């Protein structure tokens, strides 16, 4: 039942929707050669009429309602690029129930409602593909689901938010503080007027939830992810990182442990020779460790009109190929386990700690004593920037359970005669674990 | 027709074959959960009985002949890991003709006889999968065929031979010459007693032929690839590279141009900030540029027992999934074009040239005059290491057609009163092309 022409509908013609429309048109010949069918956008749901004009869409392409698309039996694939939860989720469910395969780039929706959506896809025997929801144009969903499928995935660490990667690099290169760099990123259009989704780590949290679900075969939602953003990172932290031969990155991290799945987003110090350390600008990179394959990394543009369109269009081609071969749902949802989430207090890490202390004899001893009581041992100590009777103390611990570190810091903060402030605590990742 | 158990046969139980056997056993539970069928190795063709014992294979697994496997109707998938052309090619064709899907890691066979093999797979409506033939465990074949399928691929540049990458890094870190580093690599088991396949670039040539065929939808064989190895690279070249802010790598390169497909393997200078420059040790990385996705890179272990087994086992899982869904050949051969190969003389590049010249006035003018006659213009000139009346001259050209450079150098070599030797010529790649 090879179709010579497959009709698709676009929900949303914003940046990504426009990119998909342009790409399916510009590369239509090679797409047809590669899958044996022509892909034609036959309906578009977009309220901004001017945008549709700009994209050169004929008037008869524009749908007046979602029903016009859902009820059109000739449309086989629906491409959801509206973003947000509502009404995207309702529209996707409707499309799946009408036996249409769905391609989406909507990380918010997949990270929060994946379970319901994949159940609907399976029930209706259609494809629900979402390569573009993580890492923009970088192939990562399909490699995890297929190419690395013979591995127990042990760990994923990803730079999966380009805005914060750009900002941290800028802070590092120019020694600037967070607020200044944020203003610059906003003026360049890299950060939004309300930047919290990027800088507070929520965008990365959605993406790592999606990756963790696939890697560990258990449903991880955005609500399971422990999240810290980069707004507390200062120029001082970045300068110390460099002095200690680390680079500061915002990472999404997911690991499997006997106690459950670790899944978190926060700034880290990673060694300057780690493959993720040299990922600059707005690029993304996802580092995956499997028991057979060892260390792999996937690098590219994690956002933007055409890179994201590349991933969406590839999913459309896969859905079309499956349709032609009557095998929709070939690689479906793989969350067949129900694993617990490991609480953040149980994670084990090294920590960088920067604090302001009184500059007098015995201070370090008192602090070290409290750390010792909680089994926190120190790998390195720097004391600097003495100002009046105050000194800046920078410590890096050996690997320790996070709850122990937190408890020890609570005690240390009570030493208010000698500890003026615990300025920052940043986890150290990506070093070879020596048990 | 979901089968609860799928029987596979192994041809060859050497390093990779043993790895695949171990992996299919060790991860059998997760493999079964992910595809819905148990994968069982039911026959092994391997003459080394002791090796089979070491792997813990029961005696009844060992086949006495290929026919015992080919004629067994219960075996659905044949995994060819013998390497070399004969008899691997004959056995694979036989298996395909008996409607068995084939998974192979055999780059020699695929790069030389791909056309015949894929034709047999298509004719018999079975899968012929070969992810492990390039880049070991790194997902690259499936990402090119599916994830980036909506792109016109413009360029592939890959570190696809770990041995030479290790050797060049060692030469660079320790300032050692080629012969010494080769001996060390041989003693570590990284290079073979007869190292020519690695160091002369033939191994990389097979892999870039396979990648180019997929990327440009035209059959490129190993015989189409222009090849230079690394045996002429000296410690001096590497020192100059560093001084000029480049790194020396052996790359497989494939580009599409109006005149045809460029496909070549040779040492290059790449800028030290290029993503490929920091790929160290025996790691591989493949940089792919597409018209929509932009720059992507795939990084990991390009060889070795378990990384390669990871790719082979993933292909077996895909073949099994396809079998269960009765869709064998879903993503088959995509060489539907017949594009010419662009001769090396027509490629355009920058060049690093190191030569020994007479140390007296007017020499540079004479050399520059010959370059000028062939439109070779110089981007930088270094003169060093004066020894007696001889000087070392290091030039980097602007972008120029290779034939022009070759013609100019032929003329310059005739200036034997002032030019003692043209010691090396290395192409410069990976810089942004400013027309």
PDB file of N, CA, C and O in Angstrom, chain A residues 389-413:
ATOM      1  N   UNK A 389      38.774  41.708  57.921  1.00  0.00           N
ATOM      2  CA  UNK A 389      38.987  40.499  58.716  1.00  0.00           C
ATOM      3  C   UNK A 389      38.243  39.310  58.110  1.00  0.00           C
ATOM      4  O   UNK A 389      37.991  38.318  58.778  1.00  0.00           O
ATOM      5  N   UNK A 390      37.857  39.425  56.822  1.00  0.00           N
ATOM      6  CA  UNK A 390      37.094  38.369  56.166  1.00  0.00           C
ATOM      7  C   UNK A 390      37.954  37.683  55.090  1.00  0.00           C
ATOM      8  O   UNK A 390      38.800  38.337  54.470  1.00  0.00           O
ATOM      9  N   UNK A 391      37.738  36.386  54.922  1.00  0.00           N
ATOM     10  CA  UNK A 391      38.474  35.659  53.882  1.00  0.00           C
ATOM     11  C   UNK A 391      37.498  34.806  53.081  1.00  0.00           C
ATOM     12  O   UNK A 391      36.430  34.423  53.577  1.00  0.00           O
ATOM     13  N   UNK A 392      37.862  34.537  51.836  1.00  0.00           N
ATOM     14  CA  UNK A 392      37.025  33.651  51.020  1.00  0.00           C
ATOM     15  C   UNK A 392      37.672  32.264  51.046  1.00  0.00           C
ATOM     16  O   UNK A 392      38.849  32.116  50.731  1.00  0.00           O
ATOM     17  N   UNK A 393      36.874  31.287  51.403  1.00  0.00           N
ATOM     18  CA  UNK A 393      37.366  29.928  51.532  1.00  0.00           C
ATOM     19  C   UNK A 393      36.701  29.078  50.455  1.00  0.00           C
ATOM     20  O   UNK A 393      35.477  29.072  50.330  1.00  0.00           O
ATOM     21  N   UNK A 394      37.527  28.403  49.663  1.00  0.00           N
ATOM     22  CA  UNK A 394      36.986  27.553  48.592  1.00  0.00           C
ATOM     23  C   UNK A 394      37.438  26.119  48.847  1.00  0.00           C
ATOM     24  O   UNK A 394      38.632  25.834  48.940  1.00  0.00           O
ATOM     25  N   UNK A 395      36.468  25.227  48.946  1.00  0.00           N
ATOM     26  CA  UNK A 395      36.741  23.834  49.270  1.00  0.00           C
ATOM     27  C   UNK A 395      36.209  22.931  48.174  1.00  0.00           C
ATOM     28  O   UNK A 395      35.164  23.223  47.590  1.00  0.00           O
ATOM     29  N   UNK A 396      36.920  21.863  47.897  1.00  0.00           N
ATOM     30  CA  UNK A 396      36.350  20.798  47.058  1.00  0.00           C
ATOM     31  C   UNK A 396      36.389  19.519  47.886  1.00  0.00           C
ATOM     32  O   UNK A 396      37.440  19.163  48.438  1.00  0.00           O
ATOM     33  N   UNK A 397      35.248  18.874  47.991  1.00  0.00           N
ATOM     34  CA  UNK A 397      35.170  17.664  48.822  1.00  0.00           C
ATOM     35  C   UNK A 397      35.523  16.424  47.997  1.00  0.00           C
ATOM     36  O   UNK A 397      35.571  16.469  46.768  1.00  0.00           O
ATOM     37  N   UNK A 398      35.779  15.331  48.675  1.00  0.00           N
ATOM     38  CA  UNK A 398      35.755  14.023  48.018  1.00  0.00           C
ATOM     39  C   UNK A 398      34.297  13.616  47.830  1.00  0.00           C
ATOM     40  O   UNK A 398      33.387  14.330  48.251  1.00  0.00           O
ATOM     41  N   UNK A 399      34.076  12.463  47.221  1.00  0.00           N
ATOM     42  CA  UNK A 399      32.705  12.012  46.981  1.00  0.00           C
ATOM     43  C   UNK A 399      32.008  11.693  48.316  1.00  0.00           C
ATOM     44  O   UNK A 399      32.566  11.022  49.175  1.00  0.00           O
ATOM     45  N   UNK A 400      30.782  12.204  48.423  1.00  0.00           N
ATOM     46  CA  UNK A 400      30.047  12.031  49.676  1.00  0.00           C
ATOM     47  C   UNK A 400      28.552  12.089  49.370  1.00  0.00           C
ATOM     48  O   UNK A 400      28.133  12.655  48.356  1.00  0.00           O
ATOM     49  N   UNK A 401      27.768  11.490  50.235  1.00  0.00           N
ATOM     50  CA  UNK A 401      26.322  11.515  50.051  1.00  0.00           C
ATOM     51  C   UNK A 401      25.820  12.944  50.264  1.00  0.00           C
ATOM     52  O   UNK A 401      26.217  13.615  51.222  1.00  0.00           O
ATOM     53  N   UNK A 402      24.932  13.398  49.397  1.00  0.00           N
ATOM     54  CA  UNK A 402      24.510  14.804  49.452  1.00  0.00           C
ATOM     55  C   UNK A 402      23.884  15.176  50.797  1.00  0.00           C
ATOM     56  O   UNK A 402      24.103  16.270  51.312  1.00  0.00           O
ATOM     57  N   UNK A 403      23.126  14.269  51.378  1.00  0.00           N
ATOM     58  CA  UNK A 403      22.472  14.603  52.649  1.00  0.00           C
ATOM     59  C   UNK A 403      23.506  14.911  53.729  1.00  0.00           C
ATOM     60  O   UNK A 403      23.319  15.826  54.530  1.00  0.00           O
ATOM     61  N   UNK A 404      24.606  14.157  53.707  1.00  0.00           N
ATOM     62  CA  UNK A 404      25.679  14.427  54.677  1.00  0.00           C
ATOM     63  C   UNK A 404      26.243  15.825  54.481  1.00  0.00           C
ATOM     64  O   UNK A 404      26.484  16.557  55.442  1.00  0.00           O
ATOM     65  N   UNK A 405      26.457  16.188  53.201  1.00  0.00           N
ATOM     66  CA  UNK A 405      26.988  17.517  52.943  1.00  0.00           C
ATOM     67  C   UNK A 405      26.008  18.577  53.436  1.00  0.00           C
ATOM     68  O   UNK A 405      26.396  19.543  54.097  1.00  0.00           O
ATOM     69  N   UNK A 406      24.736  18.379  53.120  1.00  0.00           N
ATOM     70  CA  UNK A 406      23.728  19.371  53.532  1.00  0.00           C
ATOM     71  C   UNK A 406      23.674  19.506  55.056  1.00  0.00           C
ATOM     72  O   UNK A 406      23.614  20.614  55.596  1.00  0.00           O
ATOM     73  N   UNK A 407      23.683  18.372  55.741  1.00  0.00           N
ATOM     74  CA  UNK A 407      23.632  18.414  57.205  1.00  0.00           C
ATOM     75  C   UNK A 407      24.856  19.132  57.773  1.00  0.00           C
ATOM     76  O   UNK A 407      24.749  19.936  58.706  1.00  0.00           O
ATOM     77  N   UNK A 408      26.017  18.837  57.175  1.00  0.00           N
ATOM     78  CA  UNK A 408      27.232  19.476  57.691  1.00  0.00           C
ATOM     79  C   UNK A 408      27.188  20.982  57.440  1.00  0.00           C
ATOM     80  O   UNK A 408      27.577  21.785  58.302  1.00  0.00           O
ATOM     81  N   UNK A 409      26.677  21.376  56.279  1.00  0.00           N
ATOM     82  CA  UNK A 409      26.605  22.822  55.981  1.00  0.00           C
ATOM     83  C   UNK A 409      25.602  23.513  56.904  1.00  0.00           C
ATOM     84  O   UNK A 409      25.816  24.669  57.306  1.00  0.00           O
ATOM     85  N   UNK A 410      24.533  22.822  57.246  1.00  0.00           N
ATOM     86  CA  UNK A 410      23.573  23.416  58.194  1.00  0.00           C
ATOM     87  C   UNK A 410      24.264  23.724  59.519  1.00  0.00           C
ATOM     88  O   UNK A 410      24.045  24.776  60.117  1.00  0.00           O
ATOM     89  N   UNK A 411      25.107  22.796  59.941  1.00  0.00           N
ATOM     90  CA  UNK A 411      25.834  23.008  61.188  1.00  0.00           C
ATOM     91  C   UNK A 411      26.850  24.132  61.042  1.00  0.00           C
ATOM     92  O   UNK A 411      27.022  24.960  61.937  1.00  0.00           O
ATOM     93  N   UNK A 412      27.517  24.140  59.875  1.00  0.00           N
ATOM     94  CA  UNK A 412      28.554  25.157  59.647  1.00  0.00           C
ATOM     95  C   UNK A 412      27.942  26.560  59.606  1.00  0.00           C
ATOM     96  O   UNK A 412      28.521  27.526  60.116  1.00  0.00           O
ATOM     97  N   UNK A 413      26.737  26.671  59.049  1.00  0.00           N
ATOM     98  CA  UNK A 413      26.077  27.981  58.997  1.00  0.00           C
ATOM     99  C   UNK A 413      25.758  28.498  60.406  1.00  0.00           C
ATOM    100  O   UNK A 413      25.610  29.703  60.616  1.00  0.00           O
TER     101      UNK A 413
END
